[in-house]
XYZ file of C-alpha atoms in Angstrom:
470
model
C 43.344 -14.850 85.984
C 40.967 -14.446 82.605
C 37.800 -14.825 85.256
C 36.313 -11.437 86.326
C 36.235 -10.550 89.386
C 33.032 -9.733 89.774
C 31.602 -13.033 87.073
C 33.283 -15.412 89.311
C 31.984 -13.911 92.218
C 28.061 -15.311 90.908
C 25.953 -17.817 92.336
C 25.128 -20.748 89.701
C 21.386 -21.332 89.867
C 21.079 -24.806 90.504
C 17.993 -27.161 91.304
C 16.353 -26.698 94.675
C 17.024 -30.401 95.562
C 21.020 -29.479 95.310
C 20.487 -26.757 97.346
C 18.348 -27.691 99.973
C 20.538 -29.569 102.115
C 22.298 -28.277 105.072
C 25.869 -27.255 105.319
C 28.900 -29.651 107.192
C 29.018 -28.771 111.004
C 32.306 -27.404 111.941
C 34.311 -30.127 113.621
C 34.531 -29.683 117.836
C 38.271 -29.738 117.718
C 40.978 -27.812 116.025
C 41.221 -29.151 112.339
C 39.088 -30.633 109.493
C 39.397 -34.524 110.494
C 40.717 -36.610 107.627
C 37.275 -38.037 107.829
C 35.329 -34.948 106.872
C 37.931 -33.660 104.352
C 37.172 -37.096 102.463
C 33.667 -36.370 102.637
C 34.277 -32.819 101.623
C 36.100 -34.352 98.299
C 33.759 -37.336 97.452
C 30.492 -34.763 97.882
C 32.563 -31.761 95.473
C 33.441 -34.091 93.023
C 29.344 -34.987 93.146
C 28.482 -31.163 92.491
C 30.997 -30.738 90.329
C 30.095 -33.676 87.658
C 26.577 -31.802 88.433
C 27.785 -28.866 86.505
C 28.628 -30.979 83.270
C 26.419 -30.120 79.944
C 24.162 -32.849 78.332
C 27.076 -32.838 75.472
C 29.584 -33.362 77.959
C 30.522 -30.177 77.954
C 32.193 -27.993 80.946
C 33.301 -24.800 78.923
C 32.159 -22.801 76.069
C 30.704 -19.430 75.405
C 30.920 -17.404 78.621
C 31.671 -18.312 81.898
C 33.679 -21.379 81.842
C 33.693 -24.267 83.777
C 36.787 -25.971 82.839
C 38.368 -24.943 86.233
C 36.717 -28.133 87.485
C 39.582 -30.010 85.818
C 41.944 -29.286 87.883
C 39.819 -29.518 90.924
C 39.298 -33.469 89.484
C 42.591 -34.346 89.395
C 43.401 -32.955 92.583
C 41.090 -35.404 94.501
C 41.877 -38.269 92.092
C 39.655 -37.894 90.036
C 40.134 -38.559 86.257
C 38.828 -35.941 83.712
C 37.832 -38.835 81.352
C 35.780 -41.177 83.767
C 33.404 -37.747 83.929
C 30.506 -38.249 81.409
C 26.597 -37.404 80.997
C 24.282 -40.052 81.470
C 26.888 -43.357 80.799
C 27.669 -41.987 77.855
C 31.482 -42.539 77.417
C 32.205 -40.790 74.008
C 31.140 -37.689 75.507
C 33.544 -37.907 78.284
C 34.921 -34.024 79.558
C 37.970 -34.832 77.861
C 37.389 -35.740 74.892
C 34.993 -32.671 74.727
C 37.394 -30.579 75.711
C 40.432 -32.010 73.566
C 38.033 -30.708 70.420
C 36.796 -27.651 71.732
C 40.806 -26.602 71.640
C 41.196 -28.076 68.388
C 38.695 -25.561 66.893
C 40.288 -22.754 65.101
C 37.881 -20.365 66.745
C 38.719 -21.036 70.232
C 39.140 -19.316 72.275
C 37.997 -16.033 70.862
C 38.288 -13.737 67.991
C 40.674 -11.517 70.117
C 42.320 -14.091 72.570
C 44.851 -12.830 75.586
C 47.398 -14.998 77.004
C 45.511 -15.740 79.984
C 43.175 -17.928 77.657
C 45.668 -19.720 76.752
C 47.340 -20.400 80.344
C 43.818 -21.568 81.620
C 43.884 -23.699 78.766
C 46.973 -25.737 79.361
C 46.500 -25.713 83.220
C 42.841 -27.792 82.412
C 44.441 -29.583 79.471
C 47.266 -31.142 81.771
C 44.998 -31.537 84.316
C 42.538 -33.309 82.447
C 45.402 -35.768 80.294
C 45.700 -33.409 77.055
C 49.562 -32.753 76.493
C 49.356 -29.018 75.890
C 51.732 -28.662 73.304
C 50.241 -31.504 71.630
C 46.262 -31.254 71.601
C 46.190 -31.696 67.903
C 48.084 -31.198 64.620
C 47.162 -27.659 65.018
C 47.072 -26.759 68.359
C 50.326 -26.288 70.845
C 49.205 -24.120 74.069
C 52.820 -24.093 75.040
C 53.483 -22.458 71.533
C 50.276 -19.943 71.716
C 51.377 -18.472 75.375
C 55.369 -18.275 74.043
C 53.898 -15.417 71.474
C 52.670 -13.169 74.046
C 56.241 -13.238 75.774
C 57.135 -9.254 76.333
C 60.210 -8.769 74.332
C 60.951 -5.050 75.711
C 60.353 -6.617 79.163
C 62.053 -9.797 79.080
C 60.318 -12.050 81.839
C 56.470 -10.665 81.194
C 53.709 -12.465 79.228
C 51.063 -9.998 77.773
C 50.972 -6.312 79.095
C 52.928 -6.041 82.181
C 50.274 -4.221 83.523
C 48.113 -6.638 83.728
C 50.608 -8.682 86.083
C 48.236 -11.779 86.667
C 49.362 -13.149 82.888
C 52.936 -13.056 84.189
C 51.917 -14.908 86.988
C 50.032 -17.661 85.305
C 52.344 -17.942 82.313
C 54.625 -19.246 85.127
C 52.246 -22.066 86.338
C 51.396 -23.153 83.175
C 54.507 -23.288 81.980
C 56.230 -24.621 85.084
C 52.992 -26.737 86.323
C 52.107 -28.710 82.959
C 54.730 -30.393 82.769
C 55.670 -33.398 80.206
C 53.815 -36.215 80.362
C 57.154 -37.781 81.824
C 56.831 -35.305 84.869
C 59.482 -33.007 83.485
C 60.167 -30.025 83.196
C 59.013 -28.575 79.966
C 60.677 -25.603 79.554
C 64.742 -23.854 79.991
C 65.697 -22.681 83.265
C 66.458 -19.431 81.520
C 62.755 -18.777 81.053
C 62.176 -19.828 84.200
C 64.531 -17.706 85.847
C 63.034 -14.851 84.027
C 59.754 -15.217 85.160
C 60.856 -16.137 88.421
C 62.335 -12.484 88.514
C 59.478 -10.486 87.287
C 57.297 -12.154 89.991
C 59.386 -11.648 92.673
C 59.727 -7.819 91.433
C 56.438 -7.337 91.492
C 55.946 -8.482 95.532
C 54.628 -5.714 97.649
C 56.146 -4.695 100.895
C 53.660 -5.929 102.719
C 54.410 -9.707 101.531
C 51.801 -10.114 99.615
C 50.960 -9.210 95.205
C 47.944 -8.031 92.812
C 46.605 -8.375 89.601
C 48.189 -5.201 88.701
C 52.123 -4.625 88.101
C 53.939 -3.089 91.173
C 57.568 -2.912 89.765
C 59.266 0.290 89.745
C 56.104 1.640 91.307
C 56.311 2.381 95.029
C 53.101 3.475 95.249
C 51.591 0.570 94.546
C 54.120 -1.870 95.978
C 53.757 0.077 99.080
C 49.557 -0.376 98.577
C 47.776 -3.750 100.347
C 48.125 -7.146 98.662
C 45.515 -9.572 97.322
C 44.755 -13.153 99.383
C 44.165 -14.364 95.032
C 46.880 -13.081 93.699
C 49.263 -13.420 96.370
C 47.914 -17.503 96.536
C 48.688 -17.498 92.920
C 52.156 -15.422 93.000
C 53.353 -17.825 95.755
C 51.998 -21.183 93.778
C 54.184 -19.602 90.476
C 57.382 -19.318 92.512
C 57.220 -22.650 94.568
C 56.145 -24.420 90.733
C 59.025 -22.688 89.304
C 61.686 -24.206 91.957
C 61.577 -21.812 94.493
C 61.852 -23.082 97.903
C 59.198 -22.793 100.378
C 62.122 -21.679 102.915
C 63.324 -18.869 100.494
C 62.801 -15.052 101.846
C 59.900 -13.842 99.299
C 58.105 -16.949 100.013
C 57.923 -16.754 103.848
C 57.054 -13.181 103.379
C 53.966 -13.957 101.263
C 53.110 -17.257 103.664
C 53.002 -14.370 106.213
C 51.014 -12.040 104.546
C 48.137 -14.773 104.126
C 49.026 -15.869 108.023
C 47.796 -12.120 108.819
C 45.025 -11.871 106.718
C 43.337 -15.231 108.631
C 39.934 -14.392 110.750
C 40.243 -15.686 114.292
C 36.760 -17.146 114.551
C 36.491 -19.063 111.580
C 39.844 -19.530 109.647
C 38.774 -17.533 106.530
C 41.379 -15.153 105.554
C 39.830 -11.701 104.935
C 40.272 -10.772 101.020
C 40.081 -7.254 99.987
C 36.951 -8.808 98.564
C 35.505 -9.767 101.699
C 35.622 -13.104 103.572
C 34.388 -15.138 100.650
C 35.298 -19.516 99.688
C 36.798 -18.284 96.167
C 39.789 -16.267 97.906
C 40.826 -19.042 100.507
C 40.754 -21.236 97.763
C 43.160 -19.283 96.125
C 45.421 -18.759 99.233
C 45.478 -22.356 100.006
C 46.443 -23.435 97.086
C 48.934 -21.275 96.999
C 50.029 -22.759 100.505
C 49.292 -26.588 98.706
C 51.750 -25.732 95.832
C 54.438 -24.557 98.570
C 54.111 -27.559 100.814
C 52.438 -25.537 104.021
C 49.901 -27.468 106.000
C 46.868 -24.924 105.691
C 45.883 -27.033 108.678
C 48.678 -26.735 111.483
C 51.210 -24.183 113.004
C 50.582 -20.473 111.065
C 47.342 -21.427 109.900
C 45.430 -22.560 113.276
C 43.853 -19.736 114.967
C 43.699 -19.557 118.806
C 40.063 -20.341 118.694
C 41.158 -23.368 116.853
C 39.997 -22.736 113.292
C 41.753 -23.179 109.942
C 40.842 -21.904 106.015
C 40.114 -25.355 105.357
C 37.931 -25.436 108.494
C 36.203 -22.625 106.655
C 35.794 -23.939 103.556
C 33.887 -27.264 104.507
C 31.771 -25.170 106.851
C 30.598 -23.712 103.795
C 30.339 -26.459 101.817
C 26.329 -27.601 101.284
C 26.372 -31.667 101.795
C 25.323 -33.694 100.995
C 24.710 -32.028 97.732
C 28.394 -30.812 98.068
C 28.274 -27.269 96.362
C 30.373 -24.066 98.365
C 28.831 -20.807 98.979
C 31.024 -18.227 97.539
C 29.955 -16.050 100.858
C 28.865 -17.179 104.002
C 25.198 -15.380 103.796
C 24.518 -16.961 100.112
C 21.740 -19.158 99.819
C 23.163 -20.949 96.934
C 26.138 -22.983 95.856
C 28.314 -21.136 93.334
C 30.239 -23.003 90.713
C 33.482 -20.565 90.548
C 33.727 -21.307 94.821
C 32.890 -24.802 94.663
C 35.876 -25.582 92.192
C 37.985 -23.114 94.171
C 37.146 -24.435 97.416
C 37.470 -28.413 96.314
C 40.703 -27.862 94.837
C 42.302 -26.550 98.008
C 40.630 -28.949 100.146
C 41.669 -31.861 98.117
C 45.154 -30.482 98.730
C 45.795 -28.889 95.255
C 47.526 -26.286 93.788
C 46.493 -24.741 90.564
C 46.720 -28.002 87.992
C 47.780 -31.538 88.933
C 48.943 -34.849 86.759
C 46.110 -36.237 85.645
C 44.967 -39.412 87.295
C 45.128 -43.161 85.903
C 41.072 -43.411 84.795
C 38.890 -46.319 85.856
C 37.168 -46.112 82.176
C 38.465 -49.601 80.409
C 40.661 -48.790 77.640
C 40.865 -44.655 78.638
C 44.673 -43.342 78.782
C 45.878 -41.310 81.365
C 47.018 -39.013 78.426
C 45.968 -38.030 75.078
C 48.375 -36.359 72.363
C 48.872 -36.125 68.677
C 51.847 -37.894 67.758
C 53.077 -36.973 64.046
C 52.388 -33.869 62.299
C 49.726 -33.426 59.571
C 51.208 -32.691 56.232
C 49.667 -29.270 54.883
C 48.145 -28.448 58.408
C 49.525 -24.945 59.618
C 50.797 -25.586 63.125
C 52.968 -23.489 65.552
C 56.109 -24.378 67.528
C 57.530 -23.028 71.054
C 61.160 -21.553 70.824
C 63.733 -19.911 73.127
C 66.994 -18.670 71.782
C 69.612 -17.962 74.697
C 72.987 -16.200 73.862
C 74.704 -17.261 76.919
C 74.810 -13.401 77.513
C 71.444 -12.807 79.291
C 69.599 -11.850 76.277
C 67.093 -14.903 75.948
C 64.716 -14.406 73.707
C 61.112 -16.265 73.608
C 58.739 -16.727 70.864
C 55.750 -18.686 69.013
C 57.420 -19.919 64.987
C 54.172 -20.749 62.793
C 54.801 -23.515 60.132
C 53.343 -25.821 57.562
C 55.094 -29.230 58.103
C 55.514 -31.145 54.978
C 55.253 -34.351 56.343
C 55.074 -36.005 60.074
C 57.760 -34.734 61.543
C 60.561 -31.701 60.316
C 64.013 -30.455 61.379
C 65.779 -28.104 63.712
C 67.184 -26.217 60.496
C 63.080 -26.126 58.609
C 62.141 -24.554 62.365
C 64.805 -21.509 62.411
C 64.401 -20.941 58.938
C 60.724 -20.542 59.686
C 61.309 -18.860 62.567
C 63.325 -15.401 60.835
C 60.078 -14.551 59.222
C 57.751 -16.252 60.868
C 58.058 -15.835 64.821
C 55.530 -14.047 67.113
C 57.516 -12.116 68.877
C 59.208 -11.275 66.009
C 63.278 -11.317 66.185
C 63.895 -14.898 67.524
C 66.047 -15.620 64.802
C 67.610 -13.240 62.707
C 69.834 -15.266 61.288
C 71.259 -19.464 60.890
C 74.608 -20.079 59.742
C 74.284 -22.650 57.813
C 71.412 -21.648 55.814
C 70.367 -25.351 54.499
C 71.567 -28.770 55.023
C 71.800 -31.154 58.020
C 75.195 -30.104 59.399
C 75.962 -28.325 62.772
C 74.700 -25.081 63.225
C 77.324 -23.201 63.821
C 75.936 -19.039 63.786
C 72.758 -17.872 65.104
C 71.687 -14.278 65.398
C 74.890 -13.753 64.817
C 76.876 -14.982 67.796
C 79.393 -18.234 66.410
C 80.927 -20.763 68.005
C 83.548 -20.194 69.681
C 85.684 -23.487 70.849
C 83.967 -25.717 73.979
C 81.291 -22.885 73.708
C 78.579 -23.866 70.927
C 75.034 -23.990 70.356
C 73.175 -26.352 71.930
C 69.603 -27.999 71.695
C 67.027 -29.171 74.073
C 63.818 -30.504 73.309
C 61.033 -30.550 76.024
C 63.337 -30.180 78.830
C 66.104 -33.127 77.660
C 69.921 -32.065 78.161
C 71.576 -30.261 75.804
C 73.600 -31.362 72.814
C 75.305 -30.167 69.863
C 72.512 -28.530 67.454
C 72.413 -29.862 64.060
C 69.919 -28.357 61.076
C 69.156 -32.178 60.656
C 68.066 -32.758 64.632
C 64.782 -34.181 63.943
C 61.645 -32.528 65.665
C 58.302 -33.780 66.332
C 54.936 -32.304 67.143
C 54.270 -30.072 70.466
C 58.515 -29.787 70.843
C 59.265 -27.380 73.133
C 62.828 -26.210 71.787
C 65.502 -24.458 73.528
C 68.821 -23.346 72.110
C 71.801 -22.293 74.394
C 74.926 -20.739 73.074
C 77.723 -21.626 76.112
C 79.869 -24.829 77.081
């Protein structure tokens, strides 16, 4: 997603005693014993608590390391229990909570793939995304990038992967409840864009293919499609469903008889069967068994822990480095460890530590933003970020839409609330009324919907959706 290809693709110089030791024999029979993947896990999560700064840091001015999040919580391993030296206030959490707090992160001119790679680590590490503090709701910054003139995108269309991951973070961090966070409609949306966008051959890109047979007639990605097929299985999809299969055959051709890799368009390399298999994780196919053993009895997770340095635990991105890379090692972990591309953060072994952190109230006279989708009933949903200043801990559904006809990114959520002021029933938006059984309706962070009122009461980090039907 917002990694380069060719950044993510360098070795992280690391000290010789990490990268001395010799790499995990292949096992003699057909499949990664439970034995060795354990050892694969306990030896990552090693490296990767390796890779954490002095100040508990993992991410910051270039290349980040926050990936390892979600490579933590995948092998049970909480986000907060990892900290420098014993030091417990500078746990990766709590490091990370304020380096999203910061009005400068992530960067002067952001895209909405920052964003999406920040609520995917923020779940995964125990930060509610909408709610990382009084002034910052991921959920809320990715909702302003939605593509109004093509309903379903997030960011350019062209650059497809923000679609992609706009669906995973939205569909894969969910409430801290384990629900979903955000209307079907949106969903459904995405859902449709991605599935649009697969090329004949099964498998997707980083680039848009829709409407473009050129390109959807051009080879597919092993990353992308790992990704594309991670977004539709997070979204609902089912892993029996036609597009699916197609792209779990795509990576099923792409696999290298000898040694289980698949073969990327980038070479045989640990980063891209990462990728695939987690794509495979998210959709509930055993990387390990049926499609995925080769006749000489190999499997991509076979290749991955052959490449895998223990027991210092790094991953070569390619099988002729010398030296673990970073980028691999958290790709490679993550699908070993049987993840997709975020997980629920674990319960942490720190005394005291939460398995989530959130703000709770509003801050009076702090400027924060809220996540809103309007749907008409009539297929015209429409998606956007509304910036506010709260005047006290928590506001209403009526203070939100006003806000939201002048002050919505995309503009045009709301062009209009009938009534105006007050705590009664809303009874007009954007012009469409209510029409007998058929009102509008309010859901907040994925509850059912009810009658909306301008006096419904809404807190911090609310996702809102409104729904005009019966």
């Amino acid at each position: 997603m917002s990694r380069p290809r060719t950044s993510r693709r360098l070795a992280l110089a690391v000290p010789a005693a990490l990268g001395a030791f010799a790499l995990t024999a292949l096992p003699a029979f057909a499949t990664s014993s439970p034995a060795q993947i354990a050892t694969s896990k306990t030896n990552g999560v090693a490296y990767l608590k390796s890779l954490q700064a002095a100040d508990g840091s993992y991410a910051g001015s270039g290349l980040s390391n926050e990936w390892a999040f979600s490579a933590f919580a995948a092998t049970g391993t909480a986000v907060v229990d990892v900290y420098p030296g014993g030091d417990t206030t500078k746990n990766a959490r709590t490091v990370y909570r304020n380096l999203l707090s910061t009005s400068g992160w992530p960067s002067a001119s952001p895209v909405v793939t920052d964003y999406e790679r920040g609520a995917l680590n923020a779940y995964a590490a125990g930060i509610d995304p909408a709610r990382v503090s009084a002034s910052r709701n991921l959920v809320a910054n990715i909702y302003a990038y939605w593509q109004t003139a093509e309903a379903g995108y997030f960011g350019p269309s062209g650059n497809f992967n923000g679609t992609v991951f706009a669906a995973l973070s939205l569909g894969g961090a969910k409430t801290q409840a384990g629900g979903a966070r955000v209307p079907q409609a949106l969903t459904d949306s995405m859902v449709t864009r991605i599935r649009a966008n697969q090329h004949v051959d099964g498998g997707w890109t980083y680039n848009k293919a829709e409407g473009n047979p050129t390109v959807l007639n051009s080879a597919g990605d092993v990353d992308m499609t790992g990704a594309a097929l991670a977004a539709l299985c997070v979204s609902g999809v089912p892993n029996t469903d036609t597009d699916v299969v197609q792209a779990k055959n795509f990576l099923k051709s792409k696999l290298v008889t000898a040694t289980g890799a698949f073969n990327s368009m980038y070479g045989v390399n640990t980063s891209s069967n990462g990728w695939g298999v987690a794509g495979l994780n998210a959709c509930g196919f055993n990387p390990q068994t049926g499609d995925f053993l080769t006749v000489a009895g190999k499997t991509p997770i076979d290749f991955l822990i052959a490449n895998q340095y223990n027991p210092a635990g790094g991953f070569k991105y390619k099988p002729t480095d010398t030296t673990p890379s970073a980028y691999a090692s958290i790709d490679a972990l993550r699908a070993v460890a049987g993840g997709g591309f975020t997980a629920a953060p674990p319960v942490p072994v720190t005394p005291g530590a939460p398995q989530w952190v959130a703000q709770t109230a509003f801050t009076a006279g702090t400027a924060t933003k809220l996540a809103l989708t309007v749907d008409d009933g009539a297929g015209n949903l429409k998606v956007c970020s509304v910036a506010f200043t709260p005047t006290g801990t928590s506001t209403t559904l009526g203070d939100v839409l006003n806000a939201a006809t002048t002050a919505a990114t995309p503009s045009g959520c709301v062009t209009s609330v009938t009534p105006a002021s007050g705590s009664g029933t809303v009874t007009d938006i954007n012009g469409k009324a209510n029409s007998g059984s058929n009102t509008w309706k309010v859901s907040i962070d994925g509850s059912a919907f009810a009658g909306a009122a301008r006096g419904q009461v809404v807190g911090v980090g609310d996702t809102i959706a409104l729904r005009w039907g019966a």
